């Protein structure tokens, strides 16, 4: 899943180790020459972060990264000469939302394999309260939970909600208190002095204007459900057909809509494609057809896929899609050999 804080966690590692953070955000575009030049510039202890590391081309991983990870060496060709370079000790952190696409020999070379789990609503509510506090305002735990429930388990989204709602709360406060002078709300201290508490009315207005319901579903999510039900009679329907019917890209369907609808139980994935679940019909105020009931996951005879089968099905239907309904994230870290542990500083060991 997206937005679990993979990049942030890697930056925390670099900050705690007080070393440089080098990020490769577009692994698909990574070239042999570009990677070699980056590795040659490394300093002792640097953190190298590769996002969506499963997109690194196998030839690049095998030809460059394998030796760099195993014995901190680099073998390459310059002109017509074969070159060998000893590299300083560094840490490679790789993040992926599609761990199944990572080559096993590549994955096995990492010393630590971690899974990031989705944020709970309680944690997201705390993040919302903290965000409002940084903007000089307050919000109750109950109302913060309303933001959390709509944030799709993603801190980035709850922070966006908080930022936009804070703007509305500030405008409403200025109007109610007759604040018109220039610069009256120009800094954080002046805003704090107003003792603004975000109201339910402001929150409801924001969500209504942006078409976000109590589940966190948007107009796009509802459009996908309606197309699946009305155009494809509830399914099965492939991602490409859904994308064409919605005039969207397959990637948008996969990353922005499908994963969350799958988590909510509004759609299901079977070998033939996507099907609308009874919950989706009830959500839209529609009666559930008989042929849809056979796909209900509450039935022991329902034809459903395991998590691994879902991933394989997605790979077969469209290339380079994000599809892990469990919300699993993989964060893989290449660390120094255990034998080098005694030479590490206390702060490094704590990290």
Short mmCIF file of N, CA, C and O in Angstrom, two decimals, residues 184-272:
data_model
loop_
_atom_site.label_atom_id
_atom_site.label_comp_id
_atom_site.label_asym_id
_atom_site.label_seq_id
_atom_site.Cartn_x
_atom_site.Cartn_y
_atom_site.Cartn_z
N UNK A 184 -3.74 40.38 10.49
CA UNK A 184 -4.26 39.89 11.78
C UNK A 184 -4.04 38.39 11.95
O UNK A 184 -3.97 37.90 13.08
N UNK A 185 -3.93 37.69 10.86
CA UNK A 185 -3.75 36.23 10.92
C UNK A 185 -2.46 35.83 10.20
O UNK A 185 -2.38 34.76 9.60
N UNK A 186 -1.47 36.67 10.27
CA UNK A 186 -0.26 36.48 9.46
C UNK A 186 0.77 35.55 10.07
O UNK A 186 1.69 35.11 9.38
N UNK A 187 0.66 35.22 11.35
CA UNK A 187 1.64 34.32 11.95
C UNK A 187 0.99 33.38 12.95
O UNK A 187 -0.17 33.58 13.36
N UNK A 188 1.73 32.39 13.36
CA UNK A 188 1.20 31.33 14.21
C UNK A 188 0.78 31.86 15.58
O UNK A 188 -0.23 31.43 16.14
N UNK A 189 1.54 32.80 16.13
CA UNK A 189 1.22 33.34 17.45
C UNK A 189 -0.14 34.02 17.46
O UNK A 189 -0.94 33.86 18.40
N UNK A 190 -0.45 34.78 16.42
CA UNK A 190 -1.73 35.47 16.35
C UNK A 190 -2.89 34.48 16.20
O UNK A 190 -3.97 34.69 16.74
N UNK A 191 -2.63 33.41 15.45
CA UNK A 191 -3.68 32.39 15.28
C UNK A 191 -3.92 31.66 16.59
O UNK A 191 -5.07 31.41 16.98
N UNK A 192 -2.84 31.32 17.30
CA UNK A 192 -3.00 30.65 18.59
C UNK A 192 -3.78 31.51 19.58
O UNK A 192 -4.57 30.99 20.39
N UNK A 193 -3.56 32.81 19.53
CA UNK A 193 -4.23 33.72 20.45
C UNK A 193 -5.75 33.72 20.27
O UNK A 193 -6.49 34.07 21.19
N UNK A 194 -6.22 33.28 19.10
CA UNK A 194 -7.66 33.24 18.83
C UNK A 194 -8.33 32.02 19.47
O UNK A 194 -9.56 31.97 19.56
N UNK A 195 -7.53 31.04 19.93
CA UNK A 195 -8.05 29.83 20.57
C UNK A 195 -9.16 29.18 19.73
O UNK A 195 -10.29 29.00 20.17
N UNK A 196 -8.79 28.82 18.52
CA UNK A 196 -9.75 28.24 17.57
C UNK A 196 -9.91 26.75 17.82
O UNK A 196 -8.92 26.00 17.84
N UNK A 197 -11.16 26.30 18.00
CA UNK A 197 -11.48 24.89 18.05
C UNK A 197 -12.25 24.53 16.79
O UNK A 197 -13.27 25.14 16.48
N UNK A 198 -11.75 23.57 16.05
CA UNK A 198 -12.38 23.17 14.80
C UNK A 198 -13.75 22.55 15.10
O UNK A 198 -13.86 21.68 15.96
N UNK A 199 -14.77 23.02 14.40
CA UNK A 199 -16.14 22.55 14.66
C UNK A 199 -16.55 21.45 13.70
O UNK A 199 -15.98 21.28 12.62
N UNK A 200 -17.59 20.72 14.10
CA UNK A 200 -18.13 19.66 13.26
C UNK A 200 -18.70 20.23 11.97
O UNK A 200 -18.62 19.60 10.90
N UNK A 201 -19.29 21.43 12.03
CA UNK A 201 -19.86 22.05 10.84
C UNK A 201 -18.81 22.28 9.76
O UNK A 201 -19.06 22.03 8.58
N UNK A 202 -17.64 22.77 10.17
CA UNK A 202 -16.56 23.04 9.21
C UNK A 202 -16.08 21.73 8.58
O UNK A 202 -15.85 21.66 7.37
N UNK A 203 -15.96 20.70 9.40
CA UNK A 203 -15.50 19.39 8.89
C UNK A 203 -16.52 18.82 7.91
O UNK A 203 -16.16 18.34 6.83
N UNK A 204 -17.78 18.85 8.29
CA UNK A 204 -18.83 18.31 7.42
C UNK A 204 -18.90 19.07 6.10
O UNK A 204 -19.10 18.47 5.04
N UNK A 205 -18.73 20.38 6.16
CA UNK A 205 -18.75 21.19 4.94
C UNK A 205 -17.61 20.81 4.00
O UNK A 205 -17.81 20.66 2.79
N UNK A 206 -16.44 20.61 4.58
CA UNK A 206 -15.29 20.24 3.75
C UNK A 206 -15.52 18.90 3.05
O UNK A 206 -15.31 18.77 1.84
N UNK A 207 -15.94 17.90 3.80
CA UNK A 207 -16.15 16.58 3.21
C UNK A 207 -17.29 16.58 2.19
O UNK A 207 -17.22 15.90 1.16
N UNK A 208 -18.33 17.36 2.47
CA UNK A 208 -19.45 17.44 1.52
C UNK A 208 -19.00 18.08 0.21
O UNK A 208 -19.33 17.59 -0.88
N UNK A 209 -18.26 19.17 0.30
CA UNK A 209 -17.80 19.88 -0.90
C UNK A 209 -16.86 19.02 -1.74
O UNK A 209 -16.80 19.19 -2.96
N UNK A 210 -16.13 18.12 -1.08
CA UNK A 210 -15.15 17.30 -1.80
C UNK A 210 -15.65 15.89 -2.08
O UNK A 210 -14.89 15.06 -2.58
N UNK A 211 -16.91 15.62 -1.78
CA UNK A 211 -17.50 14.33 -2.12
C UNK A 211 -16.89 13.15 -1.39
O UNK A 211 -16.80 12.05 -1.94
N UNK A 212 -16.47 13.37 -0.14
CA UNK A 212 -15.84 12.31 0.65
C UNK A 212 -16.84 11.85 1.71
O UNK A 212 -17.31 12.63 2.53
N UNK A 213 -17.18 10.55 1.68
CA UNK A 213 -18.19 10.05 2.60
C UNK A 213 -17.56 9.46 3.86
O UNK A 213 -16.35 9.56 4.08
N UNK A 214 -18.38 8.81 4.69
CA UNK A 214 -17.91 8.30 5.98
C UNK A 214 -16.90 7.17 5.83
O UNK A 214 -16.17 6.86 6.77
N UNK A 215 -16.85 6.53 4.68
CA UNK A 215 -15.86 5.48 4.44
C UNK A 215 -14.54 6.05 3.90
O UNK A 215 -13.55 5.32 3.79
N UNK A 216 -14.56 7.31 3.52
CA UNK A 216 -13.40 7.89 2.85
C UNK A 216 -13.47 7.71 1.35
O UNK A 216 -12.51 8.02 0.63
N UNK A 217 -14.60 7.22 0.83
CA UNK A 217 -14.75 7.03 -0.61
C UNK A 217 -15.01 8.37 -1.30
O UNK A 217 -15.70 9.25 -0.78
N UNK A 218 -14.46 8.50 -2.50
CA UNK A 218 -14.57 9.72 -3.27
C UNK A 218 -15.48 9.50 -4.49
O UNK A 218 -15.96 8.39 -4.72
N UNK A 219 -15.66 10.55 -5.27
CA UNK A 219 -16.46 10.43 -6.49
C UNK A 219 -15.86 9.38 -7.42
O UNK A 219 -16.59 8.66 -8.10
N UNK A 220 -14.54 9.30 -7.47
CA UNK A 220 -13.88 8.31 -8.33
C UNK A 220 -14.17 6.88 -7.90
O UNK A 220 -14.41 6.01 -8.74
N UNK A 221 -14.15 6.64 -6.59
CA UNK A 221 -14.47 5.31 -6.09
C UNK A 221 -15.90 4.92 -6.45
O UNK A 221 -16.17 3.80 -6.90
N UNK A 222 -16.82 5.86 -6.24
CA UNK A 222 -18.23 5.57 -6.54
C UNK A 222 -18.44 5.38 -8.04
O UNK A 222 -19.26 4.55 -8.46
N UNK A 223 -17.69 6.13 -8.85
CA UNK A 223 -17.80 5.96 -10.30
C UNK A 223 -17.37 4.56 -10.72
O UNK A 223 -18.00 3.94 -11.58
N UNK A 224 -16.31 4.05 -10.11
CA UNK A 224 -15.85 2.70 -10.45
C UNK A 224 -16.91 1.67 -10.08
O UNK A 224 -17.20 0.75 -10.86
N UNK A 225 -17.50 1.81 -8.90
CA UNK A 225 -18.54 0.86 -8.47
C UNK A 225 -19.74 0.91 -9.41
O UNK A 225 -20.30 -0.13 -9.79
N UNK A 226 -20.13 2.12 -9.82
CA UNK A 226 -21.29 2.24 -10.71
C UNK A 226 -21.01 1.65 -12.09
O UNK A 226 -21.87 1.00 -12.68
N UNK A 227 -19.79 1.87 -12.59
CA UNK A 227 -19.43 1.29 -13.89
C UNK A 227 -19.42 -0.22 -13.81
O UNK A 227 -19.92 -0.93 -14.69
N UNK A 228 -18.84 -0.76 -12.74
CA UNK A 228 -18.77 -2.21 -12.57
C UNK A 228 -20.17 -2.82 -12.48
O UNK A 228 -20.44 -3.88 -13.05
N UNK A 229 -21.07 -2.12 -11.78
CA UNK A 229 -22.43 -2.65 -11.59
C UNK A 229 -23.32 -2.39 -12.79
O UNK A 229 -24.02 -3.30 -13.27
N UNK A 230 -23.31 -1.17 -13.30
CA UNK A 230 -24.24 -0.79 -14.36
C UNK A 230 -23.77 -1.21 -15.75
O UNK A 230 -24.57 -1.67 -16.58
N UNK A 231 -22.49 -1.05 -16.02
CA UNK A 231 -21.97 -1.36 -17.35
C UNK A 231 -21.63 -2.84 -17.50
O UNK A 231 -21.87 -3.43 -18.56
N UNK A 232 -21.09 -3.44 -16.44
CA UNK A 232 -20.64 -4.83 -16.52
C UNK A 232 -21.51 -5.77 -15.69
O UNK A 232 -21.10 -6.89 -15.41
N UNK A 233 -22.69 -5.29 -15.29
CA UNK A 233 -23.65 -6.13 -14.56
C UNK A 233 -23.03 -6.74 -13.30
O UNK A 233 -23.30 -7.88 -12.95
N UNK A 234 -22.17 -5.97 -12.66
CA UNK A 234 -21.54 -6.44 -11.43
C UNK A 234 -20.26 -7.21 -11.62
O UNK A 234 -19.60 -7.59 -10.65
N UNK A 235 -19.90 -7.51 -12.87
CA UNK A 235 -18.68 -8.23 -13.16
C UNK A 235 -18.94 -9.71 -13.44
O UNK A 235 -20.10 -10.15 -13.45
N UNK A 236 -17.87 -10.46 -13.73
CA UNK A 236 -16.46 -10.05 -13.68
C UNK A 236 -16.07 -9.09 -14.81
O UNK A 236 -16.62 -9.16 -15.91
N UNK A 237 -15.13 -8.20 -14.49
CA UNK A 237 -14.61 -7.27 -15.48
C UNK A 237 -13.12 -7.06 -15.22
O UNK A 237 -12.69 -6.97 -14.07
N UNK A 238 -12.35 -7.01 -16.30
CA UNK A 238 -10.92 -6.79 -16.18
C UNK A 238 -10.59 -5.34 -15.93
O UNK A 238 -11.39 -4.43 -16.21
N UNK A 239 -9.39 -5.08 -15.41
CA UNK A 239 -8.97 -3.71 -15.12
C UNK A 239 -8.93 -2.84 -16.38
O UNK A 239 -9.31 -1.67 -16.34
N UNK A 240 -8.47 -3.41 -17.48
CA UNK A 240 -8.36 -2.62 -18.71
C UNK A 240 -9.74 -2.17 -19.19
O UNK A 240 -9.92 -1.03 -19.63
N UNK A 241 -10.73 -3.06 -19.11
CA UNK A 241 -12.08 -2.68 -19.51
C UNK A 241 -12.67 -1.64 -18.57
O UNK A 241 -13.36 -0.71 -19.00
N UNK A 242 -12.42 -1.79 -17.28
CA UNK A 242 -12.89 -0.79 -16.33
C UNK A 242 -12.25 0.57 -16.60
O UNK A 242 -12.91 1.60 -16.56
N UNK A 243 -10.95 0.54 -16.89
CA UNK A 243 -10.23 1.79 -17.16
C UNK A 243 -10.78 2.48 -18.41
O UNK A 243 -10.98 3.70 -18.43
N UNK A 244 -11.05 1.71 -19.45
CA UNK A 244 -11.60 2.30 -20.67
C UNK A 244 -12.99 2.87 -20.43
O UNK A 244 -13.33 3.95 -20.93
N UNK A 245 -13.80 2.16 -19.68
CA UNK A 245 -15.16 2.62 -19.41
C UNK A 245 -15.17 3.90 -18.58
O UNK A 245 -16.08 4.73 -18.70
N UNK A 246 -14.15 4.08 -17.73
CA UNK A 246 -14.07 5.26 -16.87
C UNK A 246 -13.20 6.36 -17.47
O UNK A 246 -13.05 7.43 -16.88
N UNK A 247 -12.58 6.07 -18.63
CA UNK A 247 -11.65 7.01 -19.25
C UNK A 247 -10.49 7.35 -18.30
O UNK A 247 -10.08 8.49 -18.16
N UNK A 248 -9.99 6.30 -17.67
CA UNK A 248 -8.86 6.43 -16.75
C UNK A 248 -7.76 5.47 -17.20
O UNK A 248 -8.00 4.57 -18.00
N UNK A 249 -6.56 5.65 -16.64
CA UNK A 249 -5.50 4.69 -16.91
C UNK A 249 -5.65 3.50 -15.98
O UNK A 249 -6.24 3.59 -14.90
N UNK A 250 -5.10 2.36 -16.40
CA UNK A 250 -5.15 1.16 -15.57
C UNK A 250 -4.43 1.39 -14.25
O UNK A 250 -4.85 0.92 -13.19
N UNK A 251 -3.36 2.17 -14.30
CA UNK A 251 -2.60 2.44 -13.09
C UNK A 251 -3.42 3.21 -12.07
O UNK A 251 -3.33 2.98 -10.87
N UNK A 252 -4.23 4.15 -12.53
CA UNK A 252 -5.09 4.92 -11.63
C UNK A 252 -6.12 4.01 -10.98
O UNK A 252 -6.38 4.08 -9.77
N UNK A 253 -6.71 3.13 -11.79
CA UNK A 253 -7.69 2.18 -11.25
C UNK A 253 -7.05 1.35 -10.15
O UNK A 253 -7.62 1.15 -9.07
N UNK A 254 -5.84 0.87 -10.40
CA UNK A 254 -5.17 -0.02 -9.46
C UNK A 254 -4.73 0.69 -8.19
O UNK A 254 -5.00 0.24 -7.08
N UNK A 255 -4.06 1.82 -8.35
CA UNK A 255 -3.44 2.48 -7.21
C UNK A 255 -4.40 3.35 -6.41
O UNK A 255 -4.28 3.45 -5.19
N UNK A 256 -5.32 4.02 -7.08
CA UNK A 256 -6.16 5.01 -6.39
C UNK A 256 -7.50 4.47 -5.93
O UNK A 256 -8.06 4.97 -4.97
N UNK A 257 -8.02 3.48 -6.60
CA UNK A 257 -9.36 3.03 -6.28
C UNK A 257 -9.43 1.57 -5.80
O UNK A 257 -9.97 1.27 -4.75
N UNK A 258 -8.88 0.67 -6.59
CA UNK A 258 -9.15 -0.75 -6.41
C UNK A 258 -8.69 -1.30 -5.07
O UNK A 258 -9.42 -2.05 -4.41
N UNK A 259 -7.49 -0.96 -4.65
CA UNK A 259 -6.96 -1.52 -3.41
C UNK A 259 -7.86 -1.21 -2.22
O UNK A 259 -8.14 -2.08 -1.38
N UNK A 260 -8.29 0.04 -2.12
CA UNK A 260 -9.10 0.44 -0.97
C UNK A 260 -10.48 -0.20 -1.02
O UNK A 260 -11.02 -0.63 0.00
N UNK A 261 -11.09 -0.26 -2.20
CA UNK A 261 -12.39 -0.89 -2.34
C UNK A 261 -12.31 -2.38 -1.99
O UNK A 261 -13.23 -2.96 -1.42
N UNK A 262 -11.19 -2.99 -2.32
CA UNK A 262 -10.98 -4.39 -1.99
C UNK A 262 -10.87 -4.57 -0.48
O UNK A 262 -11.44 -5.50 0.10
N UNK A 263 -10.16 -3.67 0.18
CA UNK A 263 -10.01 -3.75 1.64
C UNK A 263 -11.36 -3.59 2.34
O UNK A 263 -11.61 -4.22 3.36
N UNK A 264 -12.20 -2.71 1.79
CA UNK A 264 -13.51 -2.48 2.40
C UNK A 264 -14.50 -3.61 2.13
O UNK A 264 -15.56 -3.66 2.73
N UNK A 265 -14.16 -4.48 1.19
CA UNK A 265 -15.07 -5.56 0.83
C UNK A 265 -16.14 -5.15 -0.16
O UNK A 265 -17.16 -5.81 -0.28
N UNK A 266 -15.90 -4.07 -0.90
CA UNK A 266 -16.87 -3.59 -1.89
C UNK A 266 -16.69 -4.30 -3.22
O UNK A 266 -17.63 -4.39 -4.02
N UNK A 267 -15.47 -4.77 -3.49
CA UNK A 267 -15.21 -5.55 -4.70
C UNK A 267 -14.41 -6.78 -4.32
O UNK A 267 -13.86 -6.87 -3.21
N UNK A 268 -14.35 -7.72 -5.23
CA UNK A 268 -13.56 -8.93 -5.02
C UNK A 268 -12.81 -9.23 -6.31
O UNK A 268 -13.21 -8.77 -7.39
N UNK A 269 -11.72 -9.97 -6.19
CA UNK A 269 -10.92 -10.36 -7.35
C UNK A 269 -11.01 -11.87 -7.50
O UNK A 269 -10.71 -12.62 -6.58
N UNK A 270 -11.47 -12.31 -8.67
CA UNK A 270 -11.52 -13.72 -9.00
C UNK A 270 -10.71 -13.92 -10.28
O UNK A 270 -10.30 -12.95 -10.91
N UNK A 271 -10.45 -15.16 -10.69
CA UNK A 271 -9.64 -15.37 -11.89
C UNK A 271 -10.15 -14.66 -13.13
O UNK A 271 -9.36 -14.27 -14.00
N UNK A 272 -11.46 -14.46 -13.23
CA UNK A 272 -12.02 -13.82 -14.43
C UNK A 272 -12.00 -12.30 -14.38
O UNK A 272 -12.30 -11.65 -15.37
#
